[in-house]
CSV table of C-alpha atoms in Angstrom, one decimal:
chain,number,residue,atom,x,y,z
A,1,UNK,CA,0.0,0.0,0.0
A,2,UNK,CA,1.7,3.0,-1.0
A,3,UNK,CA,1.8,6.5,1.7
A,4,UNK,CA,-0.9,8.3,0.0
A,5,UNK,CA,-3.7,5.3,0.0
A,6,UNK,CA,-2.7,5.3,3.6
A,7,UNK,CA,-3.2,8.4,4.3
A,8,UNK,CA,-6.6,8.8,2.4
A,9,UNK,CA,-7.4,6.0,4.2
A,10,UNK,CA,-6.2,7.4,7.8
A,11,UNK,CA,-8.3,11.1,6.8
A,12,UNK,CA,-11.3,10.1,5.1
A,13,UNK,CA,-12.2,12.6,2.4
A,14,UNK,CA,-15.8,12.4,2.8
A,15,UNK,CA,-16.5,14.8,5.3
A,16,UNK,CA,-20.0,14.8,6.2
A,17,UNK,CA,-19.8,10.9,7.8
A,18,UNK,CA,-17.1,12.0,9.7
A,19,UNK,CA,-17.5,12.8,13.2
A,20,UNK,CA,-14.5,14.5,13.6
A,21,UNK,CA,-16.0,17.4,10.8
A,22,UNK,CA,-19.2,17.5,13.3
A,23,UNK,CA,-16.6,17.9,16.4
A,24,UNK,CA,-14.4,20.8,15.0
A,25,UNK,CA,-17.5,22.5,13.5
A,26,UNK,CA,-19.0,22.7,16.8
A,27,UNK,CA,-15.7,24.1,18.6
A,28,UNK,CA,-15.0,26.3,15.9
A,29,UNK,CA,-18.3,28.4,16.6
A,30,UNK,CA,-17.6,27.5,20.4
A,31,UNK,CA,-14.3,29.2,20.3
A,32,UNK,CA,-15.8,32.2,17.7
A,33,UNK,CA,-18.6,32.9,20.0
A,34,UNK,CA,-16.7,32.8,23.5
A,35,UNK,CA,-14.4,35.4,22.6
A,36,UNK,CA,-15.6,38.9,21.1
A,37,UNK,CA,-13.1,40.8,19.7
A,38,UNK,CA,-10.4,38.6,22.0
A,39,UNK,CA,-12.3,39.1,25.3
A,40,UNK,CA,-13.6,36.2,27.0
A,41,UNK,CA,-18.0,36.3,27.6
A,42,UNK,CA,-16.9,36.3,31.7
A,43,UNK,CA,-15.2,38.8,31.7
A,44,UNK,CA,-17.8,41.5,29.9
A,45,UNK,CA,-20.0,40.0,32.4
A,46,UNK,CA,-17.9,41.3,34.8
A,47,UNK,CA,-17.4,44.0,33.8
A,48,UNK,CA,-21.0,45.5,33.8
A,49,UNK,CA,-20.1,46.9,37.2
A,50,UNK,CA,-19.5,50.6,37.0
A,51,UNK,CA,-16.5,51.9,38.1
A,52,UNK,CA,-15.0,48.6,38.7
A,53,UNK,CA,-11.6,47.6,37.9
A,54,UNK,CA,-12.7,44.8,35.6
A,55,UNK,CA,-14.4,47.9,33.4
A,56,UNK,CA,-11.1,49.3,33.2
A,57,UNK,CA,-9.5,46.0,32.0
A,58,UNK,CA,-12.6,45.4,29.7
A,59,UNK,CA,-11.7,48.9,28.0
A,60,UNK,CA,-8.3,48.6,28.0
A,61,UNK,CA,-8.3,44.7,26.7
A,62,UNK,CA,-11.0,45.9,23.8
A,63,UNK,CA,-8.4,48.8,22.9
A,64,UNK,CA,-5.2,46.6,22.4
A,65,UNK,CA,-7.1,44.0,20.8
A,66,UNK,CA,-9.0,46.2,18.3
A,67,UNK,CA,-5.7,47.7,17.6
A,68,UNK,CA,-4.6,44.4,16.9
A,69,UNK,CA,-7.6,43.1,14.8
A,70,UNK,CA,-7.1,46.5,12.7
A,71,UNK,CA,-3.3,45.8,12.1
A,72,UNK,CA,-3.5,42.3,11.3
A,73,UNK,CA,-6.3,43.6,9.0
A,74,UNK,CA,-4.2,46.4,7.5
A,75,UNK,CA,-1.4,43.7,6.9
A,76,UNK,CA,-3.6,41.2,4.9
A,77,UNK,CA,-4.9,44.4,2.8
A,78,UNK,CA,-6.6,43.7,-0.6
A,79,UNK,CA,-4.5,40.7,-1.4
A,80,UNK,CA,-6.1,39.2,1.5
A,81,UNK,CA,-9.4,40.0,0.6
A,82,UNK,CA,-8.9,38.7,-3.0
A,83,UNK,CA,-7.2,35.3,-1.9
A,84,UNK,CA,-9.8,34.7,0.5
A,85,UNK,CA,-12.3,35.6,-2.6
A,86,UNK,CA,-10.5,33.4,-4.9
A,87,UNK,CA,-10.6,30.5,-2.1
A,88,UNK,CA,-14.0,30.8,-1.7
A,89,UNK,CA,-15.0,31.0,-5.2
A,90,UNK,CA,-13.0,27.6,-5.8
A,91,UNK,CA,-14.2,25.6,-2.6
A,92,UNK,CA,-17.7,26.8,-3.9
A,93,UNK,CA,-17.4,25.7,-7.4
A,94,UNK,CA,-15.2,22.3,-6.6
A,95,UNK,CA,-17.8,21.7,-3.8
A,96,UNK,CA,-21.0,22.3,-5.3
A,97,UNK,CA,-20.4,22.2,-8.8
A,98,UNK,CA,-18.1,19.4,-9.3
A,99,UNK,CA,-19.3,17.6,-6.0
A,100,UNK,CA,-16.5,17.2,-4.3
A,101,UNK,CA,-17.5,16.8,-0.7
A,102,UNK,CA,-14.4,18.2,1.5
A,103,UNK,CA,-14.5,21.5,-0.8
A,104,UNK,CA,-18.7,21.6,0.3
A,105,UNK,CA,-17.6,20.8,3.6
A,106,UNK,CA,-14.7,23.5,3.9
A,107,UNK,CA,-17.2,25.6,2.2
A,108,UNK,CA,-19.6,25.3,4.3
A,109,UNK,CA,-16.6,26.0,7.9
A,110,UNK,CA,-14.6,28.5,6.4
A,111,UNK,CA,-17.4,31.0,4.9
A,112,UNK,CA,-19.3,32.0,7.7
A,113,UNK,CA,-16.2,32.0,9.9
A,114,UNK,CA,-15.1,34.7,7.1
A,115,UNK,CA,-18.2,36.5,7.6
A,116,UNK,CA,-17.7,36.4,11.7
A,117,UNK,CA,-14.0,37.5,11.4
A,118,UNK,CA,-15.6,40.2,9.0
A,119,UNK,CA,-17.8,41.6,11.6
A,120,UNK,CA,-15.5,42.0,14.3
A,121,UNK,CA,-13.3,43.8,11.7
A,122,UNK,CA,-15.6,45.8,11.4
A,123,UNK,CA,-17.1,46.1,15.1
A,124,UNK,CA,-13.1,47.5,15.8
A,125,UNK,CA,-12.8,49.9,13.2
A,126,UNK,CA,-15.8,50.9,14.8
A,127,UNK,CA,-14.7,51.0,18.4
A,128,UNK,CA,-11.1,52.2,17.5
A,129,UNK,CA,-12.9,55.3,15.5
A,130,UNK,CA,-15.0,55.9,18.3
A,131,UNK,CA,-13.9,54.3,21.6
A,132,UNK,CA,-16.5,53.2,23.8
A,133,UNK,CA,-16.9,52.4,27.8
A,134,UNK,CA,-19.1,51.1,30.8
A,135,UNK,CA,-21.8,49.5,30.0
A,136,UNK,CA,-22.2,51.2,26.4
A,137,UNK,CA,-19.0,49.2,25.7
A,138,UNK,CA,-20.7,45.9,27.2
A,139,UNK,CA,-23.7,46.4,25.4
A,140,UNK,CA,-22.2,46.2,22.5
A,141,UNK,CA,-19.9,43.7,22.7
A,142,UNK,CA,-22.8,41.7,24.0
A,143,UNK,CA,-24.8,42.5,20.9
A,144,UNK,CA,-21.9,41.6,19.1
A,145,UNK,CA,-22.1,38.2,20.9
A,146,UNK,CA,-25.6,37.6,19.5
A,147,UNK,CA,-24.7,38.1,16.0
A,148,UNK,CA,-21.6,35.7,16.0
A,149,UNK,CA,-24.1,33.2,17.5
A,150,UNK,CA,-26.3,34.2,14.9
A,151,UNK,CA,-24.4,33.2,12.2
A,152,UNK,CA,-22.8,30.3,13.9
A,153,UNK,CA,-26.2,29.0,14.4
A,154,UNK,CA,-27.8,29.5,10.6
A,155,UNK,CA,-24.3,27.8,9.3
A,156,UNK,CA,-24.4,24.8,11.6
A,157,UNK,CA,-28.2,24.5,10.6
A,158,UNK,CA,-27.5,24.8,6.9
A,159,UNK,CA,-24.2,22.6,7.4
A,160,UNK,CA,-26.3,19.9,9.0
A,161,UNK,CA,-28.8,20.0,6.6
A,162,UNK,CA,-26.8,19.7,3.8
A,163,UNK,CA,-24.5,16.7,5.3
A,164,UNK,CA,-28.1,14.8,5.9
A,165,UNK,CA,-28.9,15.5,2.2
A,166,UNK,CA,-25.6,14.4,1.0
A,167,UNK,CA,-25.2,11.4,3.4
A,168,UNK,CA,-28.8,10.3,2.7
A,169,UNK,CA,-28.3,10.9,-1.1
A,170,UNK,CA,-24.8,8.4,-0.6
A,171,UNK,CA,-26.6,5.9,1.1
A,172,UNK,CA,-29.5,5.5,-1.4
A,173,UNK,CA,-26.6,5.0,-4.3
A,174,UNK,CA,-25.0,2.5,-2.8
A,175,UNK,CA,-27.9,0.5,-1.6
């Protein structure tokens, strides 16, 4: 058997059977939705207090991150944007129109991701434009919160029900 039947073997390239596919799409949106903008859920919690010393960390943790977000963002620059165009495009059109089930699969993982990572761009240009603190500034990173889960939530429902379609649709050609 040569090294790359064993490793096709070892990864199997139908994703949608897989449980390991269900396990890191689940803690991929786990991970997205705990951390807004790099700040953990507990600590905006926290930090509703007025005057508290957790609200000063909260503002100063949202400042350095958002400065962070915004550089990395500056870095990647339009040639980022069009790779991650031209990656999507191709997982779309290998996935869905050649049927190729680890591009639908990575498709399906990577996109809305994109769109999350979009949004907290954007939620720091925001924020670094026009700083925010107190409970304004947990307010909105709460609300922030709430549309990561949003979109987590619509793409694991989507993702689900296209790996039922596609592992029912395998099933009935083989049997």
């Amino acid at each position: 058997m040569s090294w790359h039947q064993t490793v096709f073997e070892l990864i199997d390239m139908r994703s949608f059977p897989s449980l390991w596919f269900w396990i890191f799409l689940a803690s991929s949106w786990s991970v997205a939705t705990w951390r807004v903008l790099g700040v953990p859920h507990d600590m905006i919690l926290r930090a509703r207090d007025p005057g508290s010393e957790a609200e000063r960390d909260l503002a100063a943790l949202v400042q350095i991150n958002c400065r962070r977000l915004l550089a990395l963002g500056a870095g990647l620059g339009a040639w980022g944007l069009g790779g991650a165009a031209f990656l999507f495009t191709t997982l779309f059109l290998l996935g869905f129109f050649y049927d190729i089930e680890i591009a639908q699969a990575l498709f399906l993982l990577g996109f809305p991701l994109a769109l999350a990572g979009s949004a907290s761009l954007t939620l720091a240009r925001r924020l670094q434009a026009r700083p925010l603190a107190g409970p304004l500034l947990c307010r909105c990173l709460l609300r922030h919160r709430l549309l990561l889960q949003s979109i987590g939530v619509v793409a694991i429902i989507v993702t689900v029900l296209w790996g039922t379609y596609q592992n029912i649709s395998s099933t009935a050609l083989i049997g």
